[in-house]
Amino acid sequence: MNKKSPVYLNALRAFEASARHGSFSGAAEELNVTAAAVGQMVRGLEDWLGAPVFHRSAIGKTRLTLTESAERALPDIRAGLDRLGIGLERLRDSATSRILNVTVSPAFAAKWLLPRIDRFQARSPDTDIRLETSLKLVDYKAHGIDVGVRYGDGNWPGLLAEKLMDEEVFPVCSPSFCDRGNLTAPPDLTRTTLIHDLSVDPAIGFVTWDIWLRAAGVPESQPQRGMRIDNSAAVLQAAIEGHGIALARSILAHDDLAAGRLRRLFPGISVPSKLAYYVVYRSEYASLPKLQAFRSWLIEEASTIRS
């Protein structure tokens, strides 16, 4: 670039990413180009400005440090790139207005959303659902996600979250396992096979067998034999097939209980979860008609479910 050239978008993106990562290599990985290409774009920006935007260091974890003028300009550049990105996404939405990009966990998809999704499609026949299932917290902007259902405490920076459903946690098993298991009180659980759900981190408040047994008055020192599974839907399926007793999340187990595939044990003991299900989306997409239609449908469906 020269003095009369425009400041190209790619150079600004390279500058912003390099400032955030503190290196050309970190920016290169994010932008899917080489570190040399990032460095060249940043140097082109500096040539156009007639001044450096970084102090370079050959050693240390952070190789790049913003100059004073670049540090003052960065918030406005970052805000401009964000607004430009939103504008481009709106253009994309107008071109693909039939598609609603939705993210949920694999278990929520299998046990709650997919058995009900026909009712949304009957109501909104012009909207096609593109479903992404992942246990990871997907970056909505990077993956083009419009809306999702997340399980947690309702706090996800940069996203709006509306509570959809609370739930409680309780033991379940197949009717045949229950009939032959001689399960008359919670301490009996320590003498049988328990199925452990590893899909959610206990550190964020997920109810584990340890927590449930303590709430039920069973000493912590009791052994907990059994299998461990990292998918909540598979946990319930293992219980349905008679492999042991699962600690069920009430929302996911709702349909299996209603159909008689599972039976709840000790219904007099209630252990509510600190976590809940939330409809989650970006604030700038709140008025998107297809998002609002899906959100309203989710809320109506949730109102028919009791935890």
PDB file of C-alpha atoms in Angstrom, residues 146-265:
ATOM      1  CA  ASP A 146     -28.224 -17.960  15.194  1.00  0.00           C
ATOM      2  CA  VAL A 147     -29.606 -19.510  18.380  1.00  0.00           C
ATOM      3  CA  GLY A 148     -28.979 -22.381  20.750  1.00  0.00           C
ATOM      4  CA  VAL A 149     -30.066 -24.125  23.919  1.00  0.00           C
ATOM      5  CA  ARG A 150     -27.370 -24.326  26.570  1.00  0.00           C
ATOM      6  CA  TYR A 151     -27.252 -26.051  29.925  1.00  0.00           C
ATOM      7  CA  GLY A 152     -25.585 -24.053  32.690  1.00  0.00           C
ATOM      8  CA  ASP A 153     -25.925 -21.080  35.004  1.00  0.00           C
ATOM      9  CA  GLY A 154     -27.170 -18.631  32.367  1.00  0.00           C
ATOM     10  CA  ASN A 155     -23.963 -16.611  32.154  1.00  0.00           C
ATOM     11  CA  TRP A 156     -22.253 -16.682  28.756  1.00  0.00           C
ATOM     12  CA  PRO A 157     -20.365 -13.461  27.966  1.00  0.00           C
ATOM     13  CA  GLY A 158     -21.467 -11.730  24.777  1.00  0.00           C
ATOM     14  CA  LEU A 159     -24.734 -13.665  24.551  1.00  0.00           C
ATOM     15  CA  LEU A 160     -28.298 -13.127  25.758  1.00  0.00           C
ATOM     16  CA  ALA A 161     -29.703 -16.044  27.774  1.00  0.00           C
ATOM     17  CA  GLU A 162     -33.361 -16.614  28.677  1.00  0.00           C
ATOM     18  CA  LYS A 163     -34.216 -19.431  31.075  1.00  0.00           C
ATOM     19  CA  LEU A 164     -36.159 -22.157  29.331  1.00  0.00           C
ATOM     20  CA  MET A 165     -36.498 -24.975  31.883  1.00  0.00           C
ATOM     21  CA  ASP A 166     -35.377 -25.857  35.387  1.00  0.00           C
ATOM     22  CA  GLU A 167     -34.841 -29.465  36.272  1.00  0.00           C
ATOM     23  CA  GLU A 168     -34.231 -31.878  39.107  1.00  0.00           C
ATOM     24  CA  VAL A 169     -32.084 -34.984  39.275  1.00  0.00           C
ATOM     25  CA  PHE A 170     -33.180 -38.435  40.462  1.00  0.00           C
ATOM     26  CA  PRO A 171     -32.381 -42.157  40.075  1.00  0.00           C
ATOM     27  CA  VAL A 172     -34.063 -44.132  37.289  1.00  0.00           C
ATOM     28  CA  CYS A 173     -33.858 -47.664  35.959  1.00  0.00           C
ATOM     29  CA  SER A 174     -35.757 -49.980  33.669  1.00  0.00           C
ATOM     30  CA  PRO A 175     -38.946 -51.532  35.090  1.00  0.00           C
ATOM     31  CA  SER A 176     -37.385 -55.009  34.956  1.00  0.00           C
ATOM     32  CA  PHE A 177     -34.260 -53.875  36.810  1.00  0.00           C
ATOM     33  CA  CYS A 178     -36.429 -52.191  39.425  1.00  0.00           C
ATOM     34  CA  ASP A 179     -38.575 -55.294  39.947  1.00  0.00           C
ATOM     35  CA  ARG A 180     -35.606 -57.556  40.559  1.00  0.00           C
ATOM     36  CA  GLY A 181     -33.393 -55.087  42.380  1.00  0.00           C
ATOM     37  CA  ASN A 182     -34.964 -55.056  45.876  1.00  0.00           C
ATOM     38  CA  LEU A 183     -34.584 -51.243  46.001  1.00  0.00           C
ATOM     39  CA  THR A 184     -36.563 -50.071  49.004  1.00  0.00           C
ATOM     40  CA  ALA A 185     -34.366 -47.233  50.347  1.00  0.00           C
ATOM     41  CA  PRO A 186     -31.512 -45.014  49.054  1.00  0.00           C
ATOM     42  CA  PRO A 187     -28.761 -47.044  50.857  1.00  0.00           C
ATOM     43  CA  ASP A 188     -29.727 -49.979  48.622  1.00  0.00           C
ATOM     44  CA  LEU A 189     -28.214 -48.053  45.699  1.00  0.00           C
ATOM     45  CA  THR A 190     -24.714 -48.618  47.062  1.00  0.00           C
ATOM     46  CA  ARG A 191     -25.107 -52.352  46.557  1.00  0.00           C
ATOM     47  CA  THR A 192     -25.972 -52.235  42.881  1.00  0.00           C
ATOM     48  CA  THR A 193     -24.586 -50.938  39.586  1.00  0.00           C
ATOM     49  CA  LEU A 194     -24.738 -47.157  39.194  1.00  0.00           C
ATOM     50  CA  ILE A 195     -24.358 -45.374  35.850  1.00  0.00           C
ATOM     51  CA  HIS A 196     -22.354 -42.134  36.111  1.00  0.00           C
ATOM     52  CA  ASP A 197     -22.829 -39.166  33.749  1.00  0.00           C
ATOM     53  CA  LEU A 198     -19.490 -37.522  32.878  1.00  0.00           C
ATOM     54  CA  SER A 199     -20.838 -35.090  30.265  1.00  0.00           C
ATOM     55  CA  VAL A 200     -20.989 -32.004  32.532  1.00  0.00           C
ATOM     56  CA  ASP A 201     -18.248 -30.686  34.811  1.00  0.00           C
ATOM     57  CA  PRO A 202     -19.251 -31.059  38.504  1.00  0.00           C
ATOM     58  CA  ALA A 203     -17.278 -27.868  39.205  1.00  0.00           C
ATOM     59  CA  ILE A 204     -20.083 -25.769  37.686  1.00  0.00           C
ATOM     60  CA  GLY A 205     -22.750 -27.319  39.922  1.00  0.00           C
ATOM     61  CA  PHE A 206     -23.707 -30.528  38.116  1.00  0.00           C
ATOM     62  CA  VAL A 207     -25.391 -33.041  40.440  1.00  0.00           C
ATOM     63  CA  THR A 208     -23.329 -36.225  40.701  1.00  0.00           C
ATOM     64  CA  TRP A 209     -24.078 -39.464  42.507  1.00  0.00           C
ATOM     65  CA  ASP A 210     -21.982 -38.216  45.463  1.00  0.00           C
ATOM     66  CA  ILE A 211     -24.185 -35.126  45.779  1.00  0.00           C
ATOM     67  CA  TRP A 212     -27.464 -36.999  45.332  1.00  0.00           C
ATOM     68  CA  LEU A 213     -26.569 -39.718  47.851  1.00  0.00           C
ATOM     69  CA  ARG A 214     -25.562 -37.132  50.457  1.00  0.00           C
ATOM     70  CA  ALA A 215     -28.878 -35.319  49.913  1.00  0.00           C
ATOM     71  CA  ALA A 216     -30.663 -38.634  50.386  1.00  0.00           C
ATOM     72  CA  GLY A 217     -28.856 -39.226  53.684  1.00  0.00           C
ATOM     73  CA  VAL A 218     -26.467 -41.917  52.458  1.00  0.00           C
ATOM     74  CA  PRO A 219     -22.917 -41.682  53.919  1.00  0.00           C
ATOM     75  CA  GLU A 220     -20.188 -40.446  51.573  1.00  0.00           C
ATOM     76  CA  SER A 221     -18.004 -43.444  52.363  1.00  0.00           C
ATOM     77  CA  GLN A 222     -20.317 -45.852  50.541  1.00  0.00           C
ATOM     78  CA  PRO A 223     -18.809 -47.395  47.379  1.00  0.00           C
ATOM     79  CA  GLN A 224     -20.181 -46.432  43.967  1.00  0.00           C
ATOM     80  CA  ARG A 225     -19.610 -49.228  41.495  1.00  0.00           C
ATOM     81  CA  GLY A 226     -20.684 -48.951  37.887  1.00  0.00           C
ATOM     82  CA  MET A 227     -20.066 -47.613  34.408  1.00  0.00           C
ATOM     83  CA  ARG A 228     -19.155 -44.068  33.443  1.00  0.00           C
ATOM     84  CA  ILE A 229     -20.452 -42.459  30.236  1.00  0.00           C
ATOM     85  CA  ASP A 230     -19.761 -39.026  28.751  1.00  0.00           C
ATOM     86  CA  ASN A 231     -23.164 -38.575  27.060  1.00  0.00           C
ATOM     87  CA  SER A 232     -26.395 -38.014  29.004  1.00  0.00           C
ATOM     88  CA  ALA A 233     -28.559 -39.662  26.342  1.00  0.00           C
ATOM     89  CA  ALA A 234     -26.341 -42.765  26.414  1.00  0.00           C
ATOM     90  CA  VAL A 235     -26.584 -42.792  30.222  1.00  0.00           C
ATOM     91  CA  LEU A 236     -30.366 -43.053  29.958  1.00  0.00           C
ATOM     92  CA  GLN A 237     -30.137 -45.648  27.191  1.00  0.00           C
ATOM     93  CA  ALA A 238     -27.886 -47.801  29.357  1.00  0.00           C
ATOM     94  CA  ALA A 239     -30.515 -47.653  32.108  1.00  0.00           C
ATOM     95  CA  ILE A 240     -33.318 -48.489  29.641  1.00  0.00           C
ATOM     96  CA  GLU A 241     -31.390 -51.573  28.572  1.00  0.00           C
ATOM     97  CA  GLY A 242     -31.086 -52.719  32.169  1.00  0.00           C
ATOM     98  CA  HIS A 243     -27.378 -52.117  32.755  1.00  0.00           C
ATOM     99  CA  GLY A 244     -27.869 -50.320  36.072  1.00  0.00           C
ATOM    100  CA  ILE A 245     -29.368 -47.270  37.742  1.00  0.00           C
ATOM    101  CA  ALA A 246     -28.809 -43.869  36.172  1.00  0.00           C
ATOM    102  CA  LEU A 247     -28.931 -40.469  37.815  1.00  0.00           C
ATOM    103  CA  ALA A 248     -31.362 -38.859  35.393  1.00  0.00           C
ATOM    104  CA  ARG A 249     -31.846 -35.220  34.443  1.00  0.00           C
ATOM    105  CA  SER A 250     -35.605 -34.743  34.519  1.00  0.00           C
ATOM    106  CA  ILE A 251     -35.879 -32.856  31.212  1.00  0.00           C
ATOM    107  CA  LEU A 252     -33.926 -35.447  29.262  1.00  0.00           C
ATOM    108  CA  ALA A 253     -35.706 -38.358  30.943  1.00  0.00           C
ATOM    109  CA  HIS A 254     -39.214 -36.895  30.565  1.00  0.00           C
ATOM    110  CA  ASP A 255     -40.287 -38.827  27.465  1.00  0.00           C
ATOM    111  CA  ASP A 256     -38.747 -42.133  28.605  1.00  0.00           C
ATOM    112  CA  LEU A 257     -40.556 -41.873  31.924  1.00  0.00           C
ATOM    113  CA  ALA A 258     -43.860 -41.006  30.227  1.00  0.00           C
ATOM    114  CA  ALA A 259     -43.493 -43.971  27.860  1.00  0.00           C
ATOM    115  CA  GLY A 260     -42.674 -46.377  30.696  1.00  0.00           C
ATOM    116  CA  ARG A 261     -39.165 -47.136  29.435  1.00  0.00           C
ATOM    117  CA  LEU A 262     -37.771 -45.827  32.722  1.00  0.00           C
ATOM    118  CA  ARG A 263     -39.076 -45.767  36.272  1.00  0.00           C
ATOM    119  CA  ARG A 264     -38.201 -43.127  38.861  1.00  0.00           C
ATOM    120  CA  LEU A 265     -36.923 -44.392  42.188  1.00  0.00           C
TER     121      LEU A 265
END
